[in-house]
Structure formats: structure tokens, C-alpha cells
GROMACS .gro file of C-alpha atoms in nm:
model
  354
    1UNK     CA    1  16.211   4.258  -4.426
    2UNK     CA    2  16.039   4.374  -4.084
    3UNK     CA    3  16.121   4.117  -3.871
    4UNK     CA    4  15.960   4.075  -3.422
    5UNK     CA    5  16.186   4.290  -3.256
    6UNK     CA    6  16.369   3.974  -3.078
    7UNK     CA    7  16.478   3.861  -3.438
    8UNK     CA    8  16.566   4.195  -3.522
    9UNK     CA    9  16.823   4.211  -3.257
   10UNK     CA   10  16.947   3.822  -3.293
   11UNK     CA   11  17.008   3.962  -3.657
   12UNK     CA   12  17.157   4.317  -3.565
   13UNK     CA   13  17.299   4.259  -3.240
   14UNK     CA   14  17.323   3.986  -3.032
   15UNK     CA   15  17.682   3.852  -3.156
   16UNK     CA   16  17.821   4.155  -2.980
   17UNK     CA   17  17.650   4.015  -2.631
   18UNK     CA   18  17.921   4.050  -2.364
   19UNK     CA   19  17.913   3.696  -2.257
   20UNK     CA   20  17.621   3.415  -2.313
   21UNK     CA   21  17.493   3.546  -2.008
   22UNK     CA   22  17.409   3.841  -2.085
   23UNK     CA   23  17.310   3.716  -2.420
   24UNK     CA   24  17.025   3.475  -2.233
   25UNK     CA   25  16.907   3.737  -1.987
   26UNK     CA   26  16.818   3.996  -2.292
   27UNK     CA   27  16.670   3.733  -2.554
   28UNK     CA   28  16.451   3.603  -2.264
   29UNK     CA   29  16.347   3.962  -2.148
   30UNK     CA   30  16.270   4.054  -2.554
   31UNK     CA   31  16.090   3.746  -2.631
   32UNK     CA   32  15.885   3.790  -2.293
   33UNK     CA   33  15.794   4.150  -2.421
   34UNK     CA   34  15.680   3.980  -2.755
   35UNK     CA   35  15.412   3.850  -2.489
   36UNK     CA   36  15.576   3.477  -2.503
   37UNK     CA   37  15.462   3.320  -2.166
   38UNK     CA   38  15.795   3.249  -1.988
   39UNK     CA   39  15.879   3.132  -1.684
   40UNK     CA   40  16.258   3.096  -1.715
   41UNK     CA   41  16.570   3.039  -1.995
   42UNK     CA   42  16.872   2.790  -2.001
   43UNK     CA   43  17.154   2.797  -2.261
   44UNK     CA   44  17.415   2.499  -2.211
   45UNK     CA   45  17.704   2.536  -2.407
   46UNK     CA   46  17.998   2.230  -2.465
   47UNK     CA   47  18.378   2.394  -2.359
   48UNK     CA   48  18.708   2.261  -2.374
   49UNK     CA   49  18.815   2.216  -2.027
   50UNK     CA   50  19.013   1.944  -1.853
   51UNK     CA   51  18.752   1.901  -1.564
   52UNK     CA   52  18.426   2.109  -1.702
   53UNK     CA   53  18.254   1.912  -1.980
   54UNK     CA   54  17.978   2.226  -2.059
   55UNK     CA   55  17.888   2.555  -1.905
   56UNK     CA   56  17.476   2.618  -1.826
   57UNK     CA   57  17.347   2.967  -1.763
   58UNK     CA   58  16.955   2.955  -1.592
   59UNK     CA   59  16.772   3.269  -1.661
   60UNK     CA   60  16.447   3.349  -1.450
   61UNK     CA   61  16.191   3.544  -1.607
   62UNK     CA   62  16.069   3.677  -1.257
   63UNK     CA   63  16.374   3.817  -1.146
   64UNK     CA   64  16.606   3.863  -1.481
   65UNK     CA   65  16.864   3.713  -1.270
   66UNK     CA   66  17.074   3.478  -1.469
   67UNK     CA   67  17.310   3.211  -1.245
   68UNK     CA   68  17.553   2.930  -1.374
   69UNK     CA   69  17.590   2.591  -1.346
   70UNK     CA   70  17.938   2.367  -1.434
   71UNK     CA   71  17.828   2.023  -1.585
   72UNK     CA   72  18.152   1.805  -1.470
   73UNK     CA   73  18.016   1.471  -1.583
   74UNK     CA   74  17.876   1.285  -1.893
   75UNK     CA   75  17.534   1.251  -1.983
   76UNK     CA   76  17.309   1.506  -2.247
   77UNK     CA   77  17.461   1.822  -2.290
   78UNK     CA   78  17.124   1.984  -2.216
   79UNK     CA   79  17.042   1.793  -1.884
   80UNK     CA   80  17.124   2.042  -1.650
   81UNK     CA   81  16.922   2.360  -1.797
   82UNK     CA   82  16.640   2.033  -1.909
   83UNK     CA   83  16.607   1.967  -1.495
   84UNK     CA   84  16.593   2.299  -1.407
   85UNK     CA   85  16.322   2.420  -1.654
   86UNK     CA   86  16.116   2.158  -1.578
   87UNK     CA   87  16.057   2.307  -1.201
   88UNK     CA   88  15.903   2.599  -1.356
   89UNK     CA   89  15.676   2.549  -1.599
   90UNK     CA   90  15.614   2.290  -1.906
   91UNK     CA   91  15.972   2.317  -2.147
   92UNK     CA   92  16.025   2.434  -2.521
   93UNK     CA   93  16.438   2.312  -2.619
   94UNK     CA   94  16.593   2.355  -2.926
   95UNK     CA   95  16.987   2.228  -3.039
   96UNK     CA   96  17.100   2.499  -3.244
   97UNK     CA   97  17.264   2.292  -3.503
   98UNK     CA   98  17.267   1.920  -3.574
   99UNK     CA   99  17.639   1.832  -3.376
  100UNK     CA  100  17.619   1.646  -3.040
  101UNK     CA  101  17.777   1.942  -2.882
  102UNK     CA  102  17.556   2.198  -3.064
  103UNK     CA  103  17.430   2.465  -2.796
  104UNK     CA  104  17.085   2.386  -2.655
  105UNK     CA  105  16.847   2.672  -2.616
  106UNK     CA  106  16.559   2.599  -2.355
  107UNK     CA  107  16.267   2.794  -2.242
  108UNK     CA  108  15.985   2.732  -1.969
  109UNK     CA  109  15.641   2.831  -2.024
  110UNK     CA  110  15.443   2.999  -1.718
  111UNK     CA  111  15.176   2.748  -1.950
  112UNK     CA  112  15.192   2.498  -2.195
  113UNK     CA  113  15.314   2.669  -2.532
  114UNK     CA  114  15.028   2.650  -2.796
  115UNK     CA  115  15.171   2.521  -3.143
  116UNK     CA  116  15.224   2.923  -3.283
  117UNK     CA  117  15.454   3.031  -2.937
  118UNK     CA  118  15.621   2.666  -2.988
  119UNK     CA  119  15.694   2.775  -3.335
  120UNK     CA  120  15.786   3.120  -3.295
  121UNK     CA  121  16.040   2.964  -3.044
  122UNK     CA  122  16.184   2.751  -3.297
  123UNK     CA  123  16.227   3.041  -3.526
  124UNK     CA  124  16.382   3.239  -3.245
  125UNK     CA  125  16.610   2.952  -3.215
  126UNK     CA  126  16.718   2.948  -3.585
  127UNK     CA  127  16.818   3.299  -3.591
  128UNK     CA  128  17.005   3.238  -3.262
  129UNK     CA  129  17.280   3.029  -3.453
  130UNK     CA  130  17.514   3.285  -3.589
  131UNK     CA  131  17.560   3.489  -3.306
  132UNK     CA  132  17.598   3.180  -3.073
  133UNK     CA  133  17.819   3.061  -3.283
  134UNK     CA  134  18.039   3.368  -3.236
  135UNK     CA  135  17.943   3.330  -2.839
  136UNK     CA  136  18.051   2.985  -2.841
  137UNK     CA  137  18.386   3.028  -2.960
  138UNK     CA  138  18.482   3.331  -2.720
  139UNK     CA  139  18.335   3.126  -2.440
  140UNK     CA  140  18.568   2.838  -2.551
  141UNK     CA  141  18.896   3.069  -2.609
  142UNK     CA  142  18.806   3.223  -2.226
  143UNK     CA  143  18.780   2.893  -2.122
  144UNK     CA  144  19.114   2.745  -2.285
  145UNK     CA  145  19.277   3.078  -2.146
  146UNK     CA  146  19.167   3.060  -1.807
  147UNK     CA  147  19.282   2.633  -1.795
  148UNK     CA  148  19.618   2.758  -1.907
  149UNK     CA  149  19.677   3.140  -1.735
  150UNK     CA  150  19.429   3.133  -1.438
  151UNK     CA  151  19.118   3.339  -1.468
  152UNK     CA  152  19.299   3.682  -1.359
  153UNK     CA  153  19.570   3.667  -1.630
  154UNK     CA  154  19.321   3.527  -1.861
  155UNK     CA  155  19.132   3.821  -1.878
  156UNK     CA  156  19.437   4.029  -1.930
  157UNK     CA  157  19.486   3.879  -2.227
  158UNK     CA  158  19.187   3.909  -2.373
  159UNK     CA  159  19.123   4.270  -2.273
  160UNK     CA  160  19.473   4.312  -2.499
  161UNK     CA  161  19.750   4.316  -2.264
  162UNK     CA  162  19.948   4.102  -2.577
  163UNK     CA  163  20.254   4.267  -2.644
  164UNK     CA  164  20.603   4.156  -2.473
  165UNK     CA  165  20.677   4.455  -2.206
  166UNK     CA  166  20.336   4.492  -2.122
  167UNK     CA  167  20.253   4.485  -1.772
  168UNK     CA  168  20.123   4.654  -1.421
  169UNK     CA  169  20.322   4.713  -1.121
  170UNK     CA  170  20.093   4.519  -0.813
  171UNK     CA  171  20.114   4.490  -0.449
  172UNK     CA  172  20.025   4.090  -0.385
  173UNK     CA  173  20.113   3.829  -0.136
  174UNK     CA  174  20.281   3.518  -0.332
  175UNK     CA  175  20.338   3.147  -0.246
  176UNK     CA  176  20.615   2.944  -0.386
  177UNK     CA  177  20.598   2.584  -0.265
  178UNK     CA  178  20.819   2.316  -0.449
  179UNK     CA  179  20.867   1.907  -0.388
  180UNK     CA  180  21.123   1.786  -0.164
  181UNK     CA  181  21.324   1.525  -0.344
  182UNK     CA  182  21.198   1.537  -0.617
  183UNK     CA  183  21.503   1.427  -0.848
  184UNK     CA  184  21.596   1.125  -0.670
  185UNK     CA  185  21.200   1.037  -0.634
  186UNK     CA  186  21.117   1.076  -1.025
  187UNK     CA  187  21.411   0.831  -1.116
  188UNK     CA  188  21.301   0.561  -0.882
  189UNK     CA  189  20.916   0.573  -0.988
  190UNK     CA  190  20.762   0.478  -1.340
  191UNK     CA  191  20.652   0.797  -1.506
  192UNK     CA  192  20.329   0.725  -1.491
  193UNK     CA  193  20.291   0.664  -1.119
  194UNK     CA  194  20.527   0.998  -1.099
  195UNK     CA  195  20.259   1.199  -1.330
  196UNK     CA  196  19.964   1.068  -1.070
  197UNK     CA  197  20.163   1.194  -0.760
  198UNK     CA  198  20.211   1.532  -0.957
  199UNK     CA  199  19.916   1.592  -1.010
  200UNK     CA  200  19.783   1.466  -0.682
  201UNK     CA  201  20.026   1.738  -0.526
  202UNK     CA  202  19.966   2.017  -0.769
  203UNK     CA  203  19.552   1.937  -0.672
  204UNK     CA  204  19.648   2.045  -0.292
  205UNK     CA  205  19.810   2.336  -0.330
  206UNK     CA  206  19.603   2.483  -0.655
  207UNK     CA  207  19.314   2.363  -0.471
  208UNK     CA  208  19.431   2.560  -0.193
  209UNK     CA  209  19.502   2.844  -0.351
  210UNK     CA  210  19.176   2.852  -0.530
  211UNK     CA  211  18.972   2.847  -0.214
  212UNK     CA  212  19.110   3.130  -0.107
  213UNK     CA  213  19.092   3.358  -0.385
  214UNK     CA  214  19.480   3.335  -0.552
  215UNK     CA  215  19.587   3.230  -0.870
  216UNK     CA  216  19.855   2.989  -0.988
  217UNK     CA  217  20.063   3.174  -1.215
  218UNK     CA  218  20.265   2.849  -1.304
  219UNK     CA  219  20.366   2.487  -1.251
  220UNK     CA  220  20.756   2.532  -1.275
  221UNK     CA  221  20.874   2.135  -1.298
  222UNK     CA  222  20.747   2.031  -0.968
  223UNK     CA  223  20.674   2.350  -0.812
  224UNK     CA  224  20.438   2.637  -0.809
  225UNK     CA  225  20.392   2.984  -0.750
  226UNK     CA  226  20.053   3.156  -0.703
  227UNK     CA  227  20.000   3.527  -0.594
  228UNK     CA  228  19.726   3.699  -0.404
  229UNK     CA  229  19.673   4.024  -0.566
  230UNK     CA  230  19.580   4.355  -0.293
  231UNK     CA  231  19.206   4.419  -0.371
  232UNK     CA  232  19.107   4.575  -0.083
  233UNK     CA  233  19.357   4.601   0.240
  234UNK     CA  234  19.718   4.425   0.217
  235UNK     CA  235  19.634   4.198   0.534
  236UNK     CA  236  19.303   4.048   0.341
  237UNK     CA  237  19.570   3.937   0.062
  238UNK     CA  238  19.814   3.832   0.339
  239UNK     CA  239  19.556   3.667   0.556
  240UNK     CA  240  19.409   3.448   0.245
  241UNK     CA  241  19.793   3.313   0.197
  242UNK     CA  242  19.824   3.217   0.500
  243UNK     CA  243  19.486   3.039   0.530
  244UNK     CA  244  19.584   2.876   0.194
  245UNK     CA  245  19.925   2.756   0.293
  246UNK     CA  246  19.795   2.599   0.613
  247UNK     CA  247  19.538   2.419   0.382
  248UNK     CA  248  19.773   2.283   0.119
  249UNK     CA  249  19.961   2.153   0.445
  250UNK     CA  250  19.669   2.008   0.568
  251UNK     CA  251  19.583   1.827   0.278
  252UNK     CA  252  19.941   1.708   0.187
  253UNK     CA  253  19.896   1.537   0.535
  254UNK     CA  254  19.625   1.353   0.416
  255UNK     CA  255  19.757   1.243   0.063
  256UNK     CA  256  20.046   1.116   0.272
  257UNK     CA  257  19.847   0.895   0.500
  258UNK     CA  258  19.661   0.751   0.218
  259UNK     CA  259  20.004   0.691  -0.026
  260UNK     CA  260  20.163   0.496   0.298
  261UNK     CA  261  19.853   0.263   0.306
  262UNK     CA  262  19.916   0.223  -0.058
  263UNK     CA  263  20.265   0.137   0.008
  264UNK     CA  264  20.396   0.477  -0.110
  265UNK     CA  265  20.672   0.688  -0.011
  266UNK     CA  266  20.542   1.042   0.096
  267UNK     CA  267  20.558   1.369  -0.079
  268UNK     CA  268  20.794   1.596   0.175
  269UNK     CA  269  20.737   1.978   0.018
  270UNK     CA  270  20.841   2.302   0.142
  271UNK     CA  271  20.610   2.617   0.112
  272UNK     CA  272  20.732   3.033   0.133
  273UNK     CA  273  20.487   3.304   0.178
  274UNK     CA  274  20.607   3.682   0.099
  275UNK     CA  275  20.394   3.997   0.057
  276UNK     CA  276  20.550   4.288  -0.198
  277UNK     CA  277  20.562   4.480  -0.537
  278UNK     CA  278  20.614   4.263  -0.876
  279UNK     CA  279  20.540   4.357  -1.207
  280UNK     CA  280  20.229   4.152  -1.362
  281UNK     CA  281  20.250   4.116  -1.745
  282UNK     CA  282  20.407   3.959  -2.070
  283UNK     CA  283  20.802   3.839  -2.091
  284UNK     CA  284  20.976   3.632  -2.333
  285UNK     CA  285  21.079   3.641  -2.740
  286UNK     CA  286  20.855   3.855  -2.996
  287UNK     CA  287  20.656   3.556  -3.114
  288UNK     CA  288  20.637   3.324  -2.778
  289UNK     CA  289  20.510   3.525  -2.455
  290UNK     CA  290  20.490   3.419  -2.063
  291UNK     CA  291  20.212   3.638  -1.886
  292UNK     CA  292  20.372   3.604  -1.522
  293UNK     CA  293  20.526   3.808  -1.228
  294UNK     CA  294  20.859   3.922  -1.209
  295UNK     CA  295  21.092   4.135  -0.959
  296UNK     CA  296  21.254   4.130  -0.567
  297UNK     CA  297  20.956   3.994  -0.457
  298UNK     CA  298  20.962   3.681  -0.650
  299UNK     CA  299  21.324   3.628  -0.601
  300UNK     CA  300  21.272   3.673  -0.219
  301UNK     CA  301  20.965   3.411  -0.236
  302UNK     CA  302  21.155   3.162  -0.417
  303UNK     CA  303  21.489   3.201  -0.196
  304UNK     CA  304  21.269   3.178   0.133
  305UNK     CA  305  21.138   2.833  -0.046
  306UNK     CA  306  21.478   2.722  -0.060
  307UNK     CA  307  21.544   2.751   0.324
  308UNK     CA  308  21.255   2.513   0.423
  309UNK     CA  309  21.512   2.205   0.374
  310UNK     CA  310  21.794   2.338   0.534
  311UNK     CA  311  21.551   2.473   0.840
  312UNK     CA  312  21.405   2.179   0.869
  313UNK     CA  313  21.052   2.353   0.798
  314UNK     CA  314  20.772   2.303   0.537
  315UNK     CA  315  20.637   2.656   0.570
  316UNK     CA  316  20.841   2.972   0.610
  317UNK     CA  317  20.679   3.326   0.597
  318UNK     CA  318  20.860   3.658   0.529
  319UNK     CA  319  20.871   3.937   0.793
  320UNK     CA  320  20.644   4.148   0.553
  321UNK     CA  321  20.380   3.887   0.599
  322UNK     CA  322  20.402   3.813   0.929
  323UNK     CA  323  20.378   4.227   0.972
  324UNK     CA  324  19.986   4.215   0.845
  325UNK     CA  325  19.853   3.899   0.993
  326UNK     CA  326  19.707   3.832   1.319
  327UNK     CA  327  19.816   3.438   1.352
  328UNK     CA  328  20.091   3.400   1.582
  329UNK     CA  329  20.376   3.300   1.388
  330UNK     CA  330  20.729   3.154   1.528
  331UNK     CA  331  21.002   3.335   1.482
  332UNK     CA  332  21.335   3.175   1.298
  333UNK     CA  333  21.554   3.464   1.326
  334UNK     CA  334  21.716   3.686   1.034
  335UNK     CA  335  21.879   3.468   0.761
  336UNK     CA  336  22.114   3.619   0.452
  337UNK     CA  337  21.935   3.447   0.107
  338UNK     CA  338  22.176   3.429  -0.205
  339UNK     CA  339  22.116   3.766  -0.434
  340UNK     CA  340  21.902   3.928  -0.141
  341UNK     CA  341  22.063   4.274  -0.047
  342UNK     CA  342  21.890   4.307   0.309
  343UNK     CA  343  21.863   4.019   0.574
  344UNK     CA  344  21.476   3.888   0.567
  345UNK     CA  345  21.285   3.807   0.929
  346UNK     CA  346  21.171   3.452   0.868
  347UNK     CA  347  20.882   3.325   1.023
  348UNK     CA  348  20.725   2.976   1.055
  349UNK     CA  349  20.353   2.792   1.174
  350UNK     CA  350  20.259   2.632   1.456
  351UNK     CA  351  20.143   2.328   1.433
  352UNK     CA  352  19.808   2.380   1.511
  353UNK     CA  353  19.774   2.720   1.273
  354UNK     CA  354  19.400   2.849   1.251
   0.00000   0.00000   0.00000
């Protein structure tokens, strides 16, 4: 059967697409050189995501530039790329399949589409459900991966860094922060009130950490320990830590204020920064694998975390750190940490840090 080239390739190619992106961007550009009048593409997919309820990628004809939008809320999964459209030009949708989270495929017309474009749409649409389908569920694995691993160690995994041993050797500065108390505070609060100060702690310092360009490796029990991988000089790495410590302090302040108006004990934490070598990849048994960082400079980290209490600190910072940053940091001397062969220079913030 000779089928319009866009077919041809929904049929022959697109399921290999590297991402619905890219998918969008070259049916749009095919079906404009089938002399369709468009103005502009949306595809809205549904993904499983604690926070993100469906993913929309806007495609403009103009331009072939192709942006995203996060739908966090309720309402029709095609409402975001529906809104959009509708700014440039009268809008063609189709659901491609009859579920209420079936992707929506939407198109603006630089006109209004006469009954044969409207239809040739429609078929374009139908041919567009097996290789979304394929689409769909690698967008929803990436998702799931990136909830659970962080986007960084997400795409390790999927690139095929899967068996145990695996890894890369990688220059990064890490954070370890951890709850102060915690023990005594989790037997003397109802589980659920101690799951909503959690997570209300883990939102800080992730949040933190986000904004500045780390990842959280884990949540260890109450604590957790992000890294900062080099991508350009060590200082940028070093500098973002620091910025993203000062943050998490910041807002820890503020979650404190408003649990004492609620009657709430605060959340004392303590926060380590270090800067060295660790080696990036899978641990564990044959069958059940941890994709994580291991080596001196995560013992160091987590030791240096340990010396907040005893300090009387909430943020200590490693010598190495303090060696590629241009904050003025407080010096606390050399201290001796347990299974650390050399002394470390330990560094703390002022108060009124950046």
C-alpha cells in the first residue's frame, strides 16, 4: 500500500523517536510538508509521578522549536496543549484511544481546517497509536526512574549501566544532612504527624538541592545525601553546595517558625558539605541493585555530619570545600573523625552566608 509520507513514517519509524519530543517536532514538520496548514502541535501525555499528573510538549510550526509544560493539577488531560493551541490558530485534537488518560494529539491551523485536512488529521492520528503507545510507556518508565533515582542516575540506568560493579569514578561536591533527635522525636509523635514532618524536611533540603543543580541520591531513614557532580570547574560544583546548604537552612528556619505557631516542637538538623572522588554506579546482591556513591569521600561527608551535634553547629564544610569557594567561611580547627586516616580542616557559615 503507498501510503502520504507522514503515515509512512508513523508506520516505519516513529516508535524509534528518541523521546515524544522529538516525535512531535518531526510529525508536525512532515505533515506541514504534506501542505497541512499548521500553526503549531501539542502532545499531552498522563505519567506516573507523585507531584506531575501529565507531561505536554508545544511544538511551533514557525520555529520547529518544541518546549514542555508539567500539568501538576486535575482537570482534562489535554487542557494545557488545548490553551495553548488556541492562541495560534483555530484547533484540530484527537485522544488516541478511548481511556481517560489516552494521549491527546492537537494541532493548530494557520486557518480553519476544511473537512478533508480535518480528516486527514484524524487518520494521522490513528496511525499515531502504536508508536505512542511504545512512547508512552518509555516516557512513564523515565518518569518512575527519575521519582525513584533522580534524573542523573535515571538515565544511567536506562542507557544500561545495570549490572552490579558497574560504575564511574567522579569528582563531585556531596551534602549529607540528617535530623537531630530524631529517635526520641518519632516515639513521642503519631506516625502520621511524624510522616508530615518528614516529608516537610526532606521538601527543604531536596528542594534545595534541586535549585541548585544536585541530585538526591537517597533518603537514608531521616537523612539524605545528594552530590553535585564536576561539569565544568570544581568551584561551580562547590559553589552550588554551598548556595544549596544555606537554602535548606534558610528554609528549615521557616518550617520552624510556622510548626511553633502550630504548637510544634522544631526540627534541629545538622548539614556536612565535602568536595572529592567517589565511585558512581550499581552495589548490592545479583538480583536487587542500589545505583549510589561509594568511597572516602562519602565516609568523610557522613563523619563531618556527625560533628554538627557535638560542635554545636548545623552546617560544617570540609577544608576541600572551603579551598574552591569564595564565601568566607569560619574556621573550627582540625578534628580526628572515626575511620578517617588524615585530620580534616572543618569549616562552618556565618550567619548571614550569601
Amino acid at each position: 500500500m503507498d501510503l502520504p509520507a507522514p503515515l509512512a513514517w508513523l508506520v516505519d519509524e516513529a516508535g524509534a523517536s528518541h523521546g515524544p519530543e522529538r516525535f512531535l517536532a518531526e510529525l508536525g514538520g512532515r505533515l506541514l510538508a504534506d501542505r497541512l496548514p499548521l500553526a503549531g502541535g501539542a502532545l499531552t501525555l498522563a505519567v506516573p509521578h507523585p507531584i506531575i499528573a501529565r507531561r505536554t510538549w508545544l511544538w511551533r510550526a514557525e520555529t520547529g522549536a518544541v518546549i514542555e509544560a508539567l500539568g501538576f493539577g486535575g482537570g482534562p488531560l489535554s487542557q494545557a496543549g488545548r490553551d495553548w493551541l488556541a492562541g495560534l490558530g483555530p484547533v484540530h485534537e484527537d485522544a488516541i484511544g478511548d481511556l481517560s488518560d489516552s494521549p491527546v494529539l492537537g494541532w493548530a491551523g494557520a486557518r480553519p481546517f476544511d473537512p478533508a485536512e480535518a480528516d486527514r488529521l484524524g487518520q494521522a492520528a490513528r496511525f499515531a497509536a502504536a508508536p505512542l503507545a511504545a512512547l508512552t510507556a518509555r516516557a512513564a518508565l523515565t518518569t518512575l526512574l527519575e521519582a525513584y533515582l533522580g534524573r542523573r542516575s535515571a538515565a544511567r540506568v536506562q542507557a544500561g549501566a545495570l549490572r552490579r560493579g558497574t560504575g564511574e569514578t567522579i569528582h563531585a561536591a556531596l551534602l549529607c544532612a540528617d535530623l537531630r533527635d530524631f529517635t526520641a522525636l518519632s516515639e513521642a509523635t503519631e506516625p502520621a504527624a511524624m510522616i508530615t514532618a518528614l516529608d516537610a524536611w526532606f521538601e527543604r533540603v531536596t528542594g534545595a538541592v534541586h535549585a541548585f543543580g544536585g541530585e538526591v541520591l537517597k533518603f537514608i531513614g531521616d537523612g539524605v545525601l545528594a552530590i553535585f557532580p564536576v561539569t565544568g570547574a570544581p568551584g561551580e560544583a562547590c559553589e552550588a553546595a554551598l548556595h544549596a546548604v544555606v537554602a535548606a537552612r534558610a528554609g528549615m528556619v521557616h518550617l520552624d517558625a510556622v510548626r511553633q505557631a502550630q504548637g510544634l516542637p522544631p526540627l534541629p538538623f545538622g548539614a556536612a558539605l565535602h568536595f572529592g572522588e567517589m565511585l558512581w554506579g550499581n552495589i548490592g546482591a545479583a538480583d536487587r541493585l542500589d545505583f549510589t556513591a561509594i568511597g572516602p569521600a562519602v565516609n568523610l561527608v557522613s563523619r563531618l555530619e556527625g560533628l554538627c551535634k557535638p560542635l554545636g553547629r548545623n552546617v560544617l564544610i570540609s577544608g576541600a570545600i572551603a579551598a574552591q569557594v569564595t564565601t568566607a567561611l569560619i574556621p573550627m580547627g582540625e578534628h580526628i573523625m572515626r575511620g578517617i586516616a588524615a585530620p580534616c580542616a572543618v569549616f562552618t557559615l556565618p550567619e548571614n552566608a550569601i
